[in-house]
mmCIF file of C-alpha atoms in Angstrom:
data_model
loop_
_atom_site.group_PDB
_atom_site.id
_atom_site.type_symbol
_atom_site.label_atom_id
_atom_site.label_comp_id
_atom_site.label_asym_id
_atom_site.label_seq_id
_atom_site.Cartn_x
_atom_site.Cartn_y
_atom_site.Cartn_z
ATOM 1 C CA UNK A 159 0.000 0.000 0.000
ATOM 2 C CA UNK A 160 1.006 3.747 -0.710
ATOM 3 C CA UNK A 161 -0.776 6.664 0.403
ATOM 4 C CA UNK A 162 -2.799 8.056 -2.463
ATOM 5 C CA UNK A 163 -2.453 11.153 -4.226
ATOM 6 C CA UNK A 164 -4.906 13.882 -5.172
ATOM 7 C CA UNK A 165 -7.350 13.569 -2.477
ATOM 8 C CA UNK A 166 -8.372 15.681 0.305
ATOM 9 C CA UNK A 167 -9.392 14.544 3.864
ATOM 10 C CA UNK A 168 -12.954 15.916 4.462
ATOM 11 C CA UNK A 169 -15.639 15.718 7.668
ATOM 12 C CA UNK A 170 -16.640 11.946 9.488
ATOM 13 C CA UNK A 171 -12.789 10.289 8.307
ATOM 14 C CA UNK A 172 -14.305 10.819 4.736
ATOM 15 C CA UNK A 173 -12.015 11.251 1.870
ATOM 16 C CA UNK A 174 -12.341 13.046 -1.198
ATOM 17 C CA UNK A 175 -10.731 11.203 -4.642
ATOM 18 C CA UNK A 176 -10.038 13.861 -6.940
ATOM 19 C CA UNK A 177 -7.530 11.749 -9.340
ATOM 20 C CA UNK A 178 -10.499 10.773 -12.086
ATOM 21 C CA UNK A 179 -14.129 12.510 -12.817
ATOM 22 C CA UNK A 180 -15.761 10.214 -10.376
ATOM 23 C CA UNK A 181 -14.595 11.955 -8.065
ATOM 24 C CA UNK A 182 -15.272 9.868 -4.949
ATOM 25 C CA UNK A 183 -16.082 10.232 -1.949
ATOM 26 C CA UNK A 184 -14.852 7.421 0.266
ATOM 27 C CA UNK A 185 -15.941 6.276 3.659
ATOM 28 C CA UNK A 186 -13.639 4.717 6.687
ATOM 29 C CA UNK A 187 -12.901 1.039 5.375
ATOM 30 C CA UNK A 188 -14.421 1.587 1.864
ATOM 31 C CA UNK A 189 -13.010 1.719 -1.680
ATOM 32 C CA UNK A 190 -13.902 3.805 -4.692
ATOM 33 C CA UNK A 191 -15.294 2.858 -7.744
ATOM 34 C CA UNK A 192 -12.095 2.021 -9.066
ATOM 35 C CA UNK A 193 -11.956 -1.141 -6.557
ATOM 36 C CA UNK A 194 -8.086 -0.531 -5.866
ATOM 37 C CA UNK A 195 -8.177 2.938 -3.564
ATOM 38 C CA UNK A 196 -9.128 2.247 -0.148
ATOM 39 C CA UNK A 197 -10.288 4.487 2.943
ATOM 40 C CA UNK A 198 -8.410 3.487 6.067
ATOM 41 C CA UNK A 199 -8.690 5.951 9.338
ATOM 42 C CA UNK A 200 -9.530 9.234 6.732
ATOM 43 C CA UNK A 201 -6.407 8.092 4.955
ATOM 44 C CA UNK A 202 -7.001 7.289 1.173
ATOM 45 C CA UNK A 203 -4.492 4.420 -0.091
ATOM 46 C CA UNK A 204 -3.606 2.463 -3.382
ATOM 47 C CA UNK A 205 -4.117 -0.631 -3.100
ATOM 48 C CA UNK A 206 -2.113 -1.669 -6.341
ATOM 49 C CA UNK A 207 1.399 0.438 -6.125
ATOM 50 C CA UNK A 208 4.143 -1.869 -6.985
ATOM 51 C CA UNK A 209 1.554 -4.429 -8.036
ATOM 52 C CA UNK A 210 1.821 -5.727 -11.581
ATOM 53 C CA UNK A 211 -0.211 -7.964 -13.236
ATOM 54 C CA UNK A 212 1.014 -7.797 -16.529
ATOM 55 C CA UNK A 213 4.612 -7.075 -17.640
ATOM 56 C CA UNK A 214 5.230 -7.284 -21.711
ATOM 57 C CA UNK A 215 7.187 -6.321 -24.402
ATOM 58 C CA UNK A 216 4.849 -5.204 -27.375
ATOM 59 C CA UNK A 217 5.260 -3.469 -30.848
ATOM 60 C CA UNK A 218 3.895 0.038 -30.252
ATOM 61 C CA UNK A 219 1.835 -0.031 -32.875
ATOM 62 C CA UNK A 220 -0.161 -2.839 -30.531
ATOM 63 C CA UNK A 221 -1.293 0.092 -28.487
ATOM 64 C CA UNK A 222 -2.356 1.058 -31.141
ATOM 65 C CA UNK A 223 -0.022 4.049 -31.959
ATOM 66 C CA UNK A 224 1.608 4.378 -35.741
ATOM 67 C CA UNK A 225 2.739 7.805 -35.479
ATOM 68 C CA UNK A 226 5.283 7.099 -32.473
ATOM 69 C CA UNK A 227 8.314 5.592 -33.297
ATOM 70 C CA UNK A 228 6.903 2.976 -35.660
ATOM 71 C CA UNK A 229 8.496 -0.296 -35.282
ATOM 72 C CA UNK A 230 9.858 0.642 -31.426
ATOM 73 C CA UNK A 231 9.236 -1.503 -28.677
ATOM 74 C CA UNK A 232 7.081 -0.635 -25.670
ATOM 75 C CA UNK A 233 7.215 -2.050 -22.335
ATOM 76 C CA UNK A 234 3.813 -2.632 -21.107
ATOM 77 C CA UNK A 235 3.012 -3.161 -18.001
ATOM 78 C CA UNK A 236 -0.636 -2.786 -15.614
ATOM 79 C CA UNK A 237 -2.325 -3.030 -12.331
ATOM 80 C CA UNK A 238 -5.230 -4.766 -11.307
ATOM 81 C CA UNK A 239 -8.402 -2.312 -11.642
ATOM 82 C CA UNK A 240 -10.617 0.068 -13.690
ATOM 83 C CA UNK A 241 -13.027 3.231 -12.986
ATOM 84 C CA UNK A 242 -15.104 1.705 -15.516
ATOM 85 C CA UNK A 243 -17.023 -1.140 -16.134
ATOM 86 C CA UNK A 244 -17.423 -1.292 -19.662
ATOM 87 C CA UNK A 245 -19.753 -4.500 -20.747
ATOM 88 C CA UNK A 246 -17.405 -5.323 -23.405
ATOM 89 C CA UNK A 247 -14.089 -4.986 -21.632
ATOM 90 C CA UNK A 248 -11.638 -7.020 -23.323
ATOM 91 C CA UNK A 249 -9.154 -7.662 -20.258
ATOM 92 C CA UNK A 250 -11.974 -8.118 -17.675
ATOM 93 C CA UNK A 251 -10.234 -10.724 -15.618
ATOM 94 C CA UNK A 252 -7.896 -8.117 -14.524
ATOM 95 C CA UNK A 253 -9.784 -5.025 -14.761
ATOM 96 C CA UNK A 254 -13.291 -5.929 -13.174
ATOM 97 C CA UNK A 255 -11.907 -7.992 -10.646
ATOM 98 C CA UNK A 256 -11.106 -5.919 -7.744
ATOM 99 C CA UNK A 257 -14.572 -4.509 -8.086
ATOM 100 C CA UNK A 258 -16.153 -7.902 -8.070
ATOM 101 C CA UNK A 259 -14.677 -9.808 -5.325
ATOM 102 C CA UNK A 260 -12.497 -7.176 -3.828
ATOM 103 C CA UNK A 261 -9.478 -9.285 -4.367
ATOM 104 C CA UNK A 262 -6.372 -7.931 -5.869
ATOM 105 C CA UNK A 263 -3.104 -9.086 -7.274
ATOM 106 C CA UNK A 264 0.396 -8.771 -8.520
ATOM 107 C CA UNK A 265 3.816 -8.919 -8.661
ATOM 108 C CA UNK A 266 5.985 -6.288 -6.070
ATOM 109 C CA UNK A 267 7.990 -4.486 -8.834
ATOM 110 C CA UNK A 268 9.626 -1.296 -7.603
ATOM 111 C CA UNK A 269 9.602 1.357 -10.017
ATOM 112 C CA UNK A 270 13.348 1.692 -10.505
ATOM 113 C CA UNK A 271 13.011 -2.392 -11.527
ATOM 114 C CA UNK A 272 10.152 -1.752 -14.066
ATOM 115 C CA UNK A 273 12.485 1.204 -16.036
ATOM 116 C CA UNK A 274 15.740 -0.932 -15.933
ATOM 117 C CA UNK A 275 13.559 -4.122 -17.369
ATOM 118 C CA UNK A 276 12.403 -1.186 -20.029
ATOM 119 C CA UNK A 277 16.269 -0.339 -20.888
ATOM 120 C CA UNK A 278 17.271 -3.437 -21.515
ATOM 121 C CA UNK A 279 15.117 -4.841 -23.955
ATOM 122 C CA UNK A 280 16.094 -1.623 -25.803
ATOM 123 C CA UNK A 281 12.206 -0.296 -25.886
ATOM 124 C CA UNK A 282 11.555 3.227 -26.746
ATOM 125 C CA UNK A 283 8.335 3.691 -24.116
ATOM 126 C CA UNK A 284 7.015 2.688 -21.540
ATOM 127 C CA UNK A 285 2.954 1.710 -22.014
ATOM 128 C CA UNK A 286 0.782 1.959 -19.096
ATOM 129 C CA UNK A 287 -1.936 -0.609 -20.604
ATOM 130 C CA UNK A 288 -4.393 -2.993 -20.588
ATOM 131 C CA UNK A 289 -6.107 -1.856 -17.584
ATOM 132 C CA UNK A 290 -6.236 1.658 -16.997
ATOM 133 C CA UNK A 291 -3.430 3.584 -16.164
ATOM 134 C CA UNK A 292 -5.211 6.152 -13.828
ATOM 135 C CA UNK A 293 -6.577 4.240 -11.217
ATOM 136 C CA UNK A 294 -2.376 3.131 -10.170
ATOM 137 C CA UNK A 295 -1.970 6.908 -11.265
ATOM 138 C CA UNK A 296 0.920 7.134 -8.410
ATOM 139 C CA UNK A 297 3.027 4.003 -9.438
ATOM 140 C CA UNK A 298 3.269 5.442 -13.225
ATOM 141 C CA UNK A 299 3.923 8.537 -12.367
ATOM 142 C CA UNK A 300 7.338 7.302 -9.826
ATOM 143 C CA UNK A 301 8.148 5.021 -13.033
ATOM 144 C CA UNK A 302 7.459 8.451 -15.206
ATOM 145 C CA UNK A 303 10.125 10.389 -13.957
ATOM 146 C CA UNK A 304 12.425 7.704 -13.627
ATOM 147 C CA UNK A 305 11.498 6.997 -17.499
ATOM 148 C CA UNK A 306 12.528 10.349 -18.626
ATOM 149 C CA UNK A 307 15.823 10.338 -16.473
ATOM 150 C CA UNK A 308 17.018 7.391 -18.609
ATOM 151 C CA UNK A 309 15.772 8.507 -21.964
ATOM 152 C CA UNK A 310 12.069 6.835 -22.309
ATOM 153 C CA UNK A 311 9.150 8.185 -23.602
ATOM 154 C CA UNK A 312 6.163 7.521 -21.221
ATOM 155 C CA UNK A 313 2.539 6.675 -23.291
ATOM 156 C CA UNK A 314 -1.212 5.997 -21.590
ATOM 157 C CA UNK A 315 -3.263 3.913 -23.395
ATOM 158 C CA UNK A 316 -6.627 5.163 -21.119
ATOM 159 C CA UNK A 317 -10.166 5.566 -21.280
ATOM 160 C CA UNK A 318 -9.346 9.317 -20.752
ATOM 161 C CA UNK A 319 -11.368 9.774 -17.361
ATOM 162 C CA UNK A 320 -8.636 11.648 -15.535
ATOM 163 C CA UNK A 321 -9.065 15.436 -13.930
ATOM 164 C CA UNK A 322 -7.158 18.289 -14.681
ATOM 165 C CA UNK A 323 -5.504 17.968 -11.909
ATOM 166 C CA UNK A 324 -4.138 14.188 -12.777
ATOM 167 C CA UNK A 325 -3.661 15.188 -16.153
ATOM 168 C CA UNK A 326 -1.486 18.729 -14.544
ATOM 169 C CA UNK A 327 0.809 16.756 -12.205
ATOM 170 C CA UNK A 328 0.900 13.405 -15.230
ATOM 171 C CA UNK A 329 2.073 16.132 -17.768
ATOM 172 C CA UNK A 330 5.262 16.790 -17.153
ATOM 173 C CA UNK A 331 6.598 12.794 -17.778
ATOM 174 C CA UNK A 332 3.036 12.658 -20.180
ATOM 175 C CA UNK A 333 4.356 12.040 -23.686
ATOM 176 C CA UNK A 334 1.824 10.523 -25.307
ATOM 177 C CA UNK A 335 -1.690 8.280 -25.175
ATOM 178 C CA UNK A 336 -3.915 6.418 -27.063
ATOM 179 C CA UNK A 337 -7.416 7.714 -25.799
ATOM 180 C CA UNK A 338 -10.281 5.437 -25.933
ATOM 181 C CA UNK A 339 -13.713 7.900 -27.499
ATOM 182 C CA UNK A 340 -15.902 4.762 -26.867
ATOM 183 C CA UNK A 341 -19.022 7.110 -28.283
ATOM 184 C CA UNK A 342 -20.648 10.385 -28.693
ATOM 185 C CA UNK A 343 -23.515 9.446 -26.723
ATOM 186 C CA UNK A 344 -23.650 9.824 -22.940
ATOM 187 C CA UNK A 345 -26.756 7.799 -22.721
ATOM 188 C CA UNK A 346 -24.045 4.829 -24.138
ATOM 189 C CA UNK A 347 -20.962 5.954 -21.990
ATOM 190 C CA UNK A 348 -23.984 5.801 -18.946
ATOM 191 C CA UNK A 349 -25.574 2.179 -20.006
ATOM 192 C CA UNK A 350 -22.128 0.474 -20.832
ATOM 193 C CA UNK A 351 -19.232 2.457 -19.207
ATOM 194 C CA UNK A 352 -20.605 3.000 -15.893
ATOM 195 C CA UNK A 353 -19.281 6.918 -16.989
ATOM 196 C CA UNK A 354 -19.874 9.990 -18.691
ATOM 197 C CA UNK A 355 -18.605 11.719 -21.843
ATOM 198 C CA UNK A 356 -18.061 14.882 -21.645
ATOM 199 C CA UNK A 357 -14.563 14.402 -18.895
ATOM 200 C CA UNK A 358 -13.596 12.603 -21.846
ATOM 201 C CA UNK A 359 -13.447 15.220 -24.401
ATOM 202 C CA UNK A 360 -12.338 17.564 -21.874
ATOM 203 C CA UNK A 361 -9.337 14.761 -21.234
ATOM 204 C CA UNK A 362 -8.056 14.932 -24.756
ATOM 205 C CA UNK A 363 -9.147 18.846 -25.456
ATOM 206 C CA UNK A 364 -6.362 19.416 -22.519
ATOM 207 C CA UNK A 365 -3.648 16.954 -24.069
ATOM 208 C CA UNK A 366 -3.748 18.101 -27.274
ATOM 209 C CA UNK A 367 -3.822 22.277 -25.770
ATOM 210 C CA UNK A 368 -0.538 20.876 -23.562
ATOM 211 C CA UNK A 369 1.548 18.987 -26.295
ATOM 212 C CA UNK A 370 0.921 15.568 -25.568
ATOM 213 C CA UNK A 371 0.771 13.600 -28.670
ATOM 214 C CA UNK A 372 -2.735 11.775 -29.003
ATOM 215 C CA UNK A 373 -4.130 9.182 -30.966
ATOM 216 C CA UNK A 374 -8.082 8.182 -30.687
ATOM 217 C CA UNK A 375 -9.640 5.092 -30.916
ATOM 218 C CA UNK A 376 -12.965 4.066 -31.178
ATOM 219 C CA UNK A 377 -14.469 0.366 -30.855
ATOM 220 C CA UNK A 378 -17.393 0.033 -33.208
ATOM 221 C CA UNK A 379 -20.479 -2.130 -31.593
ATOM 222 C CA UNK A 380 -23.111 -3.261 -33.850
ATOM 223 C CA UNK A 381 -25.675 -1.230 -33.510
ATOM 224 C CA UNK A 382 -24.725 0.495 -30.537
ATOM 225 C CA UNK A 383 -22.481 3.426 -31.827
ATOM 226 C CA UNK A 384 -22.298 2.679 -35.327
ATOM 227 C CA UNK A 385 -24.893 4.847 -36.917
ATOM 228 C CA UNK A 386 -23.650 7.552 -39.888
ATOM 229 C CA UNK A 387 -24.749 10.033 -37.665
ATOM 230 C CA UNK A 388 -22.413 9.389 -34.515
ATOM 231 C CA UNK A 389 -19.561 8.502 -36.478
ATOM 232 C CA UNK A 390 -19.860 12.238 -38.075
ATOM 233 C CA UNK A 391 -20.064 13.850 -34.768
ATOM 234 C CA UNK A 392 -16.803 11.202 -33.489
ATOM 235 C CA UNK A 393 -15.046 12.812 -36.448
ATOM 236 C CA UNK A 394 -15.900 16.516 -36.232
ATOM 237 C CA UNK A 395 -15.086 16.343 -32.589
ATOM 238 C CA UNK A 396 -11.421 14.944 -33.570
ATOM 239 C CA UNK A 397 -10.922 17.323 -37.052
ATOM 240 C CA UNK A 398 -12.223 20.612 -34.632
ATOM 241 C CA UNK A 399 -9.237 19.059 -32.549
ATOM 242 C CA UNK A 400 -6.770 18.417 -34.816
ATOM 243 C CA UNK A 401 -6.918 17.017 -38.593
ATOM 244 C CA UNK A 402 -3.469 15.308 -37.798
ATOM 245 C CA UNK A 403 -4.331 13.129 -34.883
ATOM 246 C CA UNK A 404 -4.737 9.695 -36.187
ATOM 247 C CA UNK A 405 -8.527 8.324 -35.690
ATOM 248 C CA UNK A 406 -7.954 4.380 -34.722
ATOM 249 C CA UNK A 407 -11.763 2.572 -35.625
ATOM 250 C CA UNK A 408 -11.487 -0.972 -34.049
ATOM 251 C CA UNK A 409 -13.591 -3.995 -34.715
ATOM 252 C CA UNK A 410 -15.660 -5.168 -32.126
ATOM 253 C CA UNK A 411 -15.225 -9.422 -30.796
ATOM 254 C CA UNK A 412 -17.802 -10.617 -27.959
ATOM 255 C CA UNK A 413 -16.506 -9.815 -24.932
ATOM 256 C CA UNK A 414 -17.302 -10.683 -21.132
ATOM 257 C CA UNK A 415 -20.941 -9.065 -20.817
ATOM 258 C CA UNK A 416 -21.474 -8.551 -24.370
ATOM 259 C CA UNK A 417 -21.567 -11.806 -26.254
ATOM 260 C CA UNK A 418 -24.771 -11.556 -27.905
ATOM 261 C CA UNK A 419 -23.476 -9.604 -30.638
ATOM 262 C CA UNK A 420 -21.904 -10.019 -33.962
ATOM 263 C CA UNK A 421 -18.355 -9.141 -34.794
ATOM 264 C CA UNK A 422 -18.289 -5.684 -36.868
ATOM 265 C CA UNK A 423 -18.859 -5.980 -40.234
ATOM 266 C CA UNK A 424 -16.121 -5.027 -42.187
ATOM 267 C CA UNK A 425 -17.694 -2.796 -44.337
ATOM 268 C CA UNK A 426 -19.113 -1.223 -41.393
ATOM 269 C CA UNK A 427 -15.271 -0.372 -40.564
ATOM 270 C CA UNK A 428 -14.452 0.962 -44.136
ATOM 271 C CA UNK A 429 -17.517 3.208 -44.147
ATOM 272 C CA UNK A 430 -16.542 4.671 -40.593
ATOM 273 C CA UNK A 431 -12.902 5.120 -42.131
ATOM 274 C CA UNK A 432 -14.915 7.242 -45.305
ATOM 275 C CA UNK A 433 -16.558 9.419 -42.651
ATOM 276 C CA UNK A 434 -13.228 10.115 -40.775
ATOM 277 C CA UNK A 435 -11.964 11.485 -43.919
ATOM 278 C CA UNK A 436 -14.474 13.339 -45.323
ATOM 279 C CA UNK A 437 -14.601 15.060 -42.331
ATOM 280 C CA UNK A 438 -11.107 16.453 -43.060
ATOM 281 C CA UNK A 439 -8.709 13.498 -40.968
ATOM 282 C CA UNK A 440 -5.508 12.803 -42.212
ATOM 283 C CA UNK A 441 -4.888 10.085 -40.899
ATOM 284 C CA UNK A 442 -8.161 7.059 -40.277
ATOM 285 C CA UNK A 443 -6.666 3.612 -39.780
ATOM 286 C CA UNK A 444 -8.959 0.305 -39.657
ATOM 287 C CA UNK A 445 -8.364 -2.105 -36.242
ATOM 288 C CA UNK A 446 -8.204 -5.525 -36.085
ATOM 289 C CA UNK A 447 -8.920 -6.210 -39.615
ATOM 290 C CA UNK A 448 -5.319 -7.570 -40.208
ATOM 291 C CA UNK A 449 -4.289 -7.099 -44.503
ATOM 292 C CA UNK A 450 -6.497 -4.245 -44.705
ATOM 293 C CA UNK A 451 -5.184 -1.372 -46.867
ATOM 294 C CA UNK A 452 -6.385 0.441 -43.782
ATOM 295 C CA UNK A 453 -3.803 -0.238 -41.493
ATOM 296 C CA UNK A 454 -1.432 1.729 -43.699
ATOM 297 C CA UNK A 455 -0.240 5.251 -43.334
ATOM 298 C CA UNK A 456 -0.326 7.719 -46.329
ATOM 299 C CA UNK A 457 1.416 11.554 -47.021
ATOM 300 C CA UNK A 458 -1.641 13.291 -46.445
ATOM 301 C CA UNK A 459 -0.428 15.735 -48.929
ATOM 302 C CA UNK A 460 0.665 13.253 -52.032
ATOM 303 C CA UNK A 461 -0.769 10.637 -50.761
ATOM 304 C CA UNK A 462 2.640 8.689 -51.327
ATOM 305 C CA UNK A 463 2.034 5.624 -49.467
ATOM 306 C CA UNK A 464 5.086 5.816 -46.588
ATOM 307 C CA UNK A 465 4.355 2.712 -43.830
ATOM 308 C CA UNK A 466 2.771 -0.353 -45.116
ATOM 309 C CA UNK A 467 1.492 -2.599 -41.858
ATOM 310 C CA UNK A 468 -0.045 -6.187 -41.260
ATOM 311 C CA UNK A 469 -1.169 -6.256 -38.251
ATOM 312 C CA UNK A 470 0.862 -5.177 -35.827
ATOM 313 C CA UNK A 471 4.294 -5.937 -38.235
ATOM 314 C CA UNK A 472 5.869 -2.924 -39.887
ATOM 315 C CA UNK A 473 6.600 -4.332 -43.697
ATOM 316 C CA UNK A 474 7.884 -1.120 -44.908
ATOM 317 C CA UNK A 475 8.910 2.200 -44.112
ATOM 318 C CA UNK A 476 10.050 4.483 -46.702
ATOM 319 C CA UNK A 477 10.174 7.966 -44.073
ATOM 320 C CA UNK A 478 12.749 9.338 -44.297
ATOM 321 C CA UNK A 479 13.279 10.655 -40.739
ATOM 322 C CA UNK A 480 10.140 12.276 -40.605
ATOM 323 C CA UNK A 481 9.505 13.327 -44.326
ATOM 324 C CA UNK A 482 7.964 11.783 -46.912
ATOM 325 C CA UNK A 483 10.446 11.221 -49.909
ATOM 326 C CA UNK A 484 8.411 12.035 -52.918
ATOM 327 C CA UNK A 485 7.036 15.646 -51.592
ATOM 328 C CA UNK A 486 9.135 16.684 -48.324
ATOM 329 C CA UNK A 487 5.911 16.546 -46.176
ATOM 330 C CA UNK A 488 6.632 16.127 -42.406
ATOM 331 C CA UNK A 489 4.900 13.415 -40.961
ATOM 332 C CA UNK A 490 2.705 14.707 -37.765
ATOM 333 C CA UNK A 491 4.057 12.383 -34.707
ATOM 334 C CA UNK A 492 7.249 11.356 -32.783
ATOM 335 C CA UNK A 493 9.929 10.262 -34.630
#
C-alpha cells in the first residue's frame, strides 16, 4: 500500500478522490469505484502500487499508436483495476476484478526495476496498458520520472477519465496516449461504461492544448455506436481538434458481458474510415482487420504511401526521418 495522491481529507474520516471525474467520496474502510483505492482511518491508499499484473514487451503499434516511433518496442506493463465497467471490456479478468470480489493481485515491482527491465530490452516507451493507467496513477507517475531520467518516452493507453488535476501533475513525464472515445452518446458511456462523456473530451481537449501527442480510438459495436450520424459527430469532434491526430476505428469481438453480438462488419469499418476522412482526418486507420489497406499510413499531402502494416508488423517504411520522400511533407508524430 502507498498513500494516495490527489485527495483531500474531508468531515466523518471521509475522503475526497479527486484523481479521475468520479470523483469519490470514500468512507472509513471503503473503496472507490475504481476497486483498488481504499479508505483506512480518513487516509485514502492504493491498493495496487508496486503491483503488476502484466509485464510485456509489445510493438507500439499494438497500443495502437503508428505515429510514435513505428516499429519501437514498448514495455507494457498494468495493475489490477478500472473506474469503468465497460460490458465489453476485453481484459476483464484483470480489470473488473477488484470490483467484483475485492481481491487484488500482482507482482511487487519497484519502479526503478520496471524502467531498468524497459532499458534493456532496448524499448523506446514505456505503455501503461491494458487496464487503466489512472486508477495506479501514483506508481506510473514514480516510473514516469524515472522513465525520462534514462531517456524513455512515457505513453497511456486510457479511457481518458482523468481530472485536470491528474492530467497537470501526469504532464510533465506525459508524452503521449492512445485515448479510448468509446461514443458520442452519454446515454451509451452511462448504459455500458458506468461513466460519462463529456470528462472525456475535456481529457483529450487538454492533451492536445498541452503537447501531448494523441491518438483516438474508437471500438465500433453493432448497432450500438455505429450509426452515420455518430460517427460524423466522433469525427468533427477529432478534425475541430486536430486534422493530424490519427482516428484508430477498431472492430468489435464478444466480450465478457457482451456476447450476444456479432463481430463488426467489415464494411461497417471501411464506411466509418470514409466518414473520418471526409470530415477532413488525415490520418483514419482500420483495427483488427489484419491485410487491410487500412492499417497503412499515407502523405496526407501526395498521398505517397510511406508505412505499409499487417497487423501489428511494420513491412515497410520508406520515411525518411520524418519526411515523406516524394514531396518533403513532415509526418505529424514522434519520430
Amino acid at each position: 500500500m502507498k498513500e494516495a495522491m490527489l485527495y483531500t481529507r474531508a468531515a466523518d474520516q471521509k475522503a475526497e478522490c479527486v484523481l479521475c471525474a468520479h470523483r469519490c467520496r470514500v468512507s472509513p474502510s471503503k473503496r472507490g469505484v475504481c476497486g483498488v483505492r481504499e479508505n483506512q482511518g480518513g487516509t485514502l491508499y492504493s491498493l495496487v502500487y508496486g503491483a503488476l499484473i502484466a509485464e510485456n514487451v509489445d510493438p507500439i503499434e499494438k497500443k495502437p499508436l503508428f505515429h510514435l516511433y513505428p516499429g519501437s518496442r514498448s514495455y507494457s506493463i498494468a495493475a489490477m483495476g478500472c473506474n469503468f465497467r465497460c460490458t465489453f471490456c476485453q481484459n476483464h479478468e484483470i480489470s473488473q476484478l477488484p470490483r467484483e470480489t475485492g481481491d487484488i493481485y500482482g507482482k511487487a515491482t519497484e519502479p526503478e526495476t520496471v524502467v531498468e527491465r524497459a532499458v534493456q530490452s532496448r524499448s523506446a516507451t514505456i505503455a501503461y496498458t491494458y487496464t487503466e493507467p489512472t486508477i495506479y496513477f501514483e506508481y506510473a507517475y514514480d516510473i514516469g520520472k524515472i522513465a525520462h531520467s534514462r531517456g524513455l518516452k512515457n505513453v497511456f493507453v486510457t479511457n481518458g477519465y482523468m481530472t485536470e488535476q491528474t492530467l497537470e501533475t501526469m504532464g510533465s513525464c506525459l508524452d503521449a496516449a492512445n485515448v479510448d472515445l468509446k461514443s458520442f452518446s452519454d446515454a451509451f458511456y452511462r448504459e455500458h461504461c458506468g461513466a460519462r462523456l463529456q470528462p472525456v473530451l475535456d481529457s483529450l481537449t487538454w492533451m492536445k492544448r498541452h503537447g501531448v501527442w494523441i491518438e483516438i480510438t474508437t471500438l465500433l459495436i453493432p448497432g450500438l455506436n455505429d450509426t452515420d450520424g455518430e460517427l460524423e459527430q466522433i469525427a468533427g469532434f477529432i478534425s475541430n481538434l486536430g486534422t493530424d491526430i490519427p482516428w484508430h476505428i477498431s472492430r468489435f469481438h464478444p466480450r465478457y458481458r457482451m456476447t450476444d453480438k456479432s463481430p463488426t462488419g467489415i464494411d461497417i469499418i471501411h464506411r466509418a474510415v470514409e466518414i473520418g476522412r471526409r470530415s477532413g482526418l488525415k490520418y483514419v486507420y482500420s483495427g483488427n482487420v489484419p491485410g487491410d489497406q487500412g492499417e497503412n499510413t499515407a502523405c496526407a499531402h501526395c498521398g505517397q504511401e510511406l508505412i505499409r502494416r499487417l497487423g501489428y508488423q511494420i513491412l515497410r517504411n520508406e520515411l525518411q526521418g520524418a519526411a515523406c520522400p516524394r514531396c518533403g511533407t513532415t509526418l505529424e508524430g514522434l519520430f
